mmCIF file of C-alpha atoms in Angstrom:
data_model
loop_
_atom_site.group_PDB
_atom_site.id
_atom_site.type_symbol
_atom_site.label_atom_id
_atom_site.label_comp_id
_atom_site.label_asym_id
_atom_site.label_seq_id
_atom_site.Cartn_x
_atom_site.Cartn_y
_atom_site.Cartn_z
ATOM 1 C CA MET V 418 0.000 0.000 0.000
ATOM 2 C CA THR V 419 1.081 3.586 -0.576
ATOM 3 C CA THR V 420 1.981 5.892 2.287
ATOM 4 C CA LEU V 421 1.541 9.668 2.394
ATOM 5 C CA ALA V 422 5.297 10.131 2.105
ATOM 6 C CA GLN V 423 5.394 7.938 -1.002
ATOM 7 C CA ALA V 424 2.436 9.767 -2.567
ATOM 8 C CA HIS V 425 4.245 13.056 -2.024
ATOM 9 C CA GLY V 426 7.614 11.785 -3.193
ATOM 10 C CA GLY V 427 9.357 13.157 -6.228
ATOM 11 C CA PRO V 428 10.734 16.463 -7.391
ATOM 12 C CA ASP V 429 7.477 18.447 -7.169
ATOM 13 C CA ALA V 430 6.025 17.334 -3.837
ATOM 14 C CA SER V 431 6.999 16.406 -0.318
ATOM 15 C CA TYR V 432 5.164 15.559 2.874
ATOM 16 C CA HIS V 433 6.148 17.338 6.099
ATOM 17 C CA GLY V 434 3.472 16.152 8.534
ATOM 18 C CA GLU V 435 3.493 13.547 11.262
ATOM 19 C CA ARG V 436 1.645 10.866 9.267
ATOM 20 C CA GLY V 437 4.088 10.192 6.446
ATOM 21 C CA HIS V 438 4.148 6.471 7.260
ATOM 22 C CA TRP V 439 0.326 6.172 7.354
ATOM 23 C CA GLU V 440 -1.270 4.207 4.522
ATOM 24 C CA ILE V 441 -3.668 5.755 2.036
ATOM 25 C CA VAL V 442 -7.099 4.132 1.972
ATOM 26 C CA TYR V 443 -8.850 6.357 -0.553
ATOM 27 C CA THR V 444 -8.146 9.591 -2.415
ATOM 28 C CA ILE V 445 -10.434 12.232 -3.863
ATOM 29 C CA THR V 446 -9.863 15.473 -5.769
ATOM 30 C CA ARG V 447 -11.805 18.707 -6.020
ATOM 31 C CA ASP V 448 -13.350 17.624 -9.334
ATOM 32 C CA ALA V 449 -14.143 14.044 -8.308
ATOM 33 C CA SER V 450 -16.939 12.167 -10.019
ATOM 34 C CA ILE V 451 -20.112 11.142 -8.256
ATOM 35 C CA LEU V 452 -18.769 7.590 -8.061
ATOM 36 C CA ASP V 453 -15.573 8.793 -6.396
ATOM 37 C CA ARG V 454 -17.533 10.928 -3.919
ATOM 38 C CA ALA V 455 -19.893 8.022 -3.144
ATOM 39 C CA ASN V 456 -16.951 5.696 -2.516
ATOM 40 C CA TRP V 457 -15.294 8.380 -0.336
ATOM 41 C CA ASP V 458 -18.445 8.650 1.780
ATOM 42 C CA ALA V 459 -18.719 4.851 1.935
ATOM 43 C CA VAL V 460 -15.172 4.600 3.306
ATOM 44 C CA LEU V 461 -15.980 7.259 5.910
ATOM 45 C CA ARG V 462 -19.024 5.221 6.913
ATOM 46 C CA MET V 463 -16.812 2.152 7.308
ATOM 47 C CA LEU V 464 -14.705 4.195 9.698
ATOM 48 C CA ASN V 465 -17.921 5.156 11.487
ATOM 49 C CA ASN V 466 -16.582 8.723 11.664
ATOM 50 C CA ALA V 467 -15.198 7.693 15.046
ATOM 51 C CA GLY V 468 -12.266 5.973 16.626
ATOM 52 C CA THR V 469 -8.617 6.752 16.349
ATOM 53 C CA GLY V 470 -5.994 5.607 13.931
ATOM 54 C CA TRP V 471 -7.368 7.339 10.842
ATOM 55 C CA ALA V 472 -7.377 10.870 9.474
ATOM 56 C CA ILE V 473 -8.090 13.002 6.437
ATOM 57 C CA GLU V 474 -5.076 14.802 4.970
ATOM 58 C CA THR V 475 -5.323 17.476 2.269
ATOM 59 C CA SER V 476 -2.708 18.626 -0.237
ATOM 60 C CA GLY V 477 -2.795 21.407 -2.790
ATOM 61 C CA HIS V 478 -2.126 20.510 -6.404
ATOM 62 C CA TRP V 479 -1.629 22.770 -9.417
ATOM 63 C CA ALA V 480 -3.756 20.594 -11.752
ATOM 64 C CA VAL V 481 -6.631 19.394 -9.581
ATOM 65 C CA GLY V 482 -6.829 22.111 -6.932
ATOM 66 C CA HIS V 483 -6.548 19.808 -3.983
ATOM 67 C CA ILE V 484 -6.315 16.149 -3.113
ATOM 68 C CA GLN V 485 -7.768 14.645 0.035
ATOM 69 C CA PHE V 486 -6.510 11.377 1.462
ATOM 70 C CA ILE V 487 -8.169 9.074 3.979
ATOM 71 C CA VAL V 488 -5.202 7.537 5.773
ATOM 72 C CA VAL V 489 -4.852 4.935 8.486
ATOM 73 C CA ASP V 490 -2.148 4.204 11.001
ATOM 74 C CA PRO V 491 -0.510 0.922 9.924
ATOM 75 C CA ALA V 492 -0.349 -0.091 13.595
ATOM 76 C CA GLY V 493 -3.921 0.978 14.386
ATOM 77 C CA GLU V 494 -7.319 -0.674 14.424
ATOM 78 C CA TYR V 495 -7.978 0.101 10.731
ATOM 79 C CA ARG V 496 -4.666 -1.264 9.421
ATOM 80 C CA ASP V 497 -6.423 -3.850 7.189
ATOM 81 C CA LEU V 498 -8.777 -1.324 5.570
ATOM 82 C CA PRO V 499 -6.544 -0.221 2.657
ATOM 83 C CA GLU V 500 -6.197 -3.793 1.411
ATOM 84 C CA GLN V 501 -9.917 -4.499 1.947
ATOM 85 C CA ILE V 502 -10.932 -1.392 -0.027
ATOM 86 C CA ARG V 503 -8.489 -2.215 -2.826
ATOM 87 C CA ALA V 504 -9.860 -5.760 -3.113
ATOM 88 C CA ASP V 505 -13.475 -4.568 -2.978
ATOM 89 C CA LEU V 506 -12.884 -1.999 -5.726
ATOM 90 C CA GLU V 507 -11.108 -4.531 -7.921
ATOM 91 C CA ALA V 508 -14.134 -6.810 -7.642
ATOM 92 C CA TYR V 509 -16.684 -4.026 -8.240
ATOM 93 C CA PRO V 510 -16.143 -0.254 -8.541
ATOM 94 C CA VAL V 511 -18.984 0.784 -6.202
ATOM 95 C CA LEU V 512 -18.600 0.366 -2.448
ATOM 96 C CA ASP V 513 -22.213 1.260 -1.591
ATOM 97 C CA GLU V 514 -24.812 0.903 -4.375
ATOM 98 C CA GLU V 515 -27.587 2.658 -2.483
ATOM 99 C CA LEU V 516 -25.439 5.659 -1.630
ATOM 100 C CA TYR V 517 -24.190 5.916 -5.226
ATOM 101 C CA SER V 518 -27.738 5.702 -6.601
ATOM 102 C CA ASP V 519 -28.940 8.377 -4.186
ATOM 103 C CA MET V 520 -26.112 10.682 -5.216
ATOM 104 C CA GLU V 521 -26.835 10.092 -8.925
ATOM 105 C CA THR V 522 -30.500 10.901 -8.390
ATOM 106 C CA GLU V 523 -29.681 14.059 -6.450
ATOM 107 C CA ALA V 524 -27.286 15.263 -9.173
ATOM 108 C CA THR V 525 -29.868 14.549 -11.884
ATOM 109 C CA LEU V 526 -32.628 16.448 -10.122
ATOM 110 C CA GLU V 527 -30.321 19.364 -9.296
ATOM 111 C CA LEU V 528 -29.208 19.640 -12.928
ATOM 112 C CA TRP V 529 -32.786 19.553 -14.204
ATOM 113 C CA ASP V 530 -33.868 22.210 -11.707
ATOM 114 C CA ALA V 531 -30.918 24.425 -12.634
ATOM 115 C CA MET V 532 -31.615 24.334 -16.379
ATOM 116 C CA PRO V 533 -33.528 27.232 -17.880
ATOM 117 C CA MET V 534 -36.579 26.259 -19.917
ATOM 118 C CA TRP V 535 -34.927 27.035 -23.261
ATOM 119 C CA GLN V 536 -32.049 24.657 -22.478
ATOM 120 C CA ARG V 537 -34.440 21.890 -21.457
ATOM 121 C CA VAL V 538 -36.371 22.332 -24.715
ATOM 122 C CA ASP V 539 -33.175 22.310 -26.812
ATOM 123 C CA ILE V 540 -31.851 19.159 -25.151
ATOM 124 C CA LEU V 541 -35.153 17.325 -25.419
ATOM 125 C CA ARG V 542 -35.643 18.317 -29.068
ATOM 126 C CA ASP V 543 -32.057 17.340 -29.968
ATOM 127 C CA GLN V 544 -32.571 13.905 -28.379
ATOM 128 C CA GLY V 545 -35.949 13.347 -30.041
ATOM 129 C CA TYR V 546 -37.966 13.549 -26.820
ATOM 130 C CA SER V 547 -41.187 15.468 -26.377
ATOM 131 C CA ILE V 548 -40.404 19.112 -25.657
ATOM 132 C CA PHE V 549 -43.408 19.183 -23.344
ATOM 133 C CA THR V 550 -41.285 17.193 -20.902
ATOM 134 C CA ALA V 551 -39.447 20.482 -20.284
ATOM 135 C CA ARG V 552 -42.356 21.649 -18.144
ATOM 136 C CA CYS V 553 -41.951 18.754 -15.683
ATOM 137 C CA SER V 554 -40.581 19.408 -12.267
ATOM 138 C CA ALA V 555 -37.478 17.455 -11.360
ATOM 139 C CA GLY V 556 -39.516 15.304 -9.012
ATOM 140 C CA ASN V 557 -41.813 14.200 -11.869
ATOM 141 C CA LEU V 558 -39.266 13.832 -14.663
ATOM 142 C CA TYR V 559 -38.721 10.098 -14.196
ATOM 143 C CA ASP V 560 -42.460 9.352 -14.124
ATOM 144 C CA TYR V 561 -43.189 11.589 -17.104
ATOM 145 C CA ASN V 562 -40.361 10.515 -19.428
ATOM 146 C CA GLN V 563 -37.893 7.861 -18.264
ATOM 147 C CA ASP V 564 -35.734 8.130 -21.379
ATOM 148 C CA ALA V 565 -35.305 11.870 -20.859
ATOM 149 C CA TYR V 566 -34.578 11.276 -17.169
ATOM 150 C CA TYR V 567 -31.783 8.817 -17.984
ATOM 151 C CA TYR V 568 -30.333 11.219 -20.555
ATOM 152 C CA ILE V 569 -30.262 14.038 -17.995
ATOM 153 C CA GLN V 570 -28.740 11.604 -15.491
ATOM 154 C CA MET V 571 -25.979 10.819 -17.971
ATOM 155 C CA LEU V 572 -25.285 14.557 -18.366
ATOM 156 C CA ALA V 573 -25.307 15.056 -14.590
ATOM 157 C CA THR V 574 -22.906 12.224 -13.858
ATOM 158 C CA GLU V 575 -20.296 12.769 -16.573
#
């Protein structure tokens, strides 16, 4: 597993904190996808947001703004978590299906609500959907036109 010191090694980065030997469980950037954010939250739930032997470290980065790391003490109670998460993600890329689905739905509804009417009409017309769907509230979009809902979901989760 990679430690904070290893992740910050090289000519352009270095780690100067007290947790350089701690192992990285999961990493997220400012522009992380919904899947990455769902997995981040799932890892935090596994840690129960309690206990000792884990922390969140943040680093600035010129390309991605910032990087956050969930790290664990290799001698602490969560020492097996990095390997468990790695194995789980190799088997399937989603740590918590329900959480991921909820976050996808929220992003879809927020995008639909944020779109002005003209943009809704343009998107629906371009995709061959009824432009009258544009009048739907976000809460009714799925029931009114599932195909349009899934298209908006795709836009929201790119």
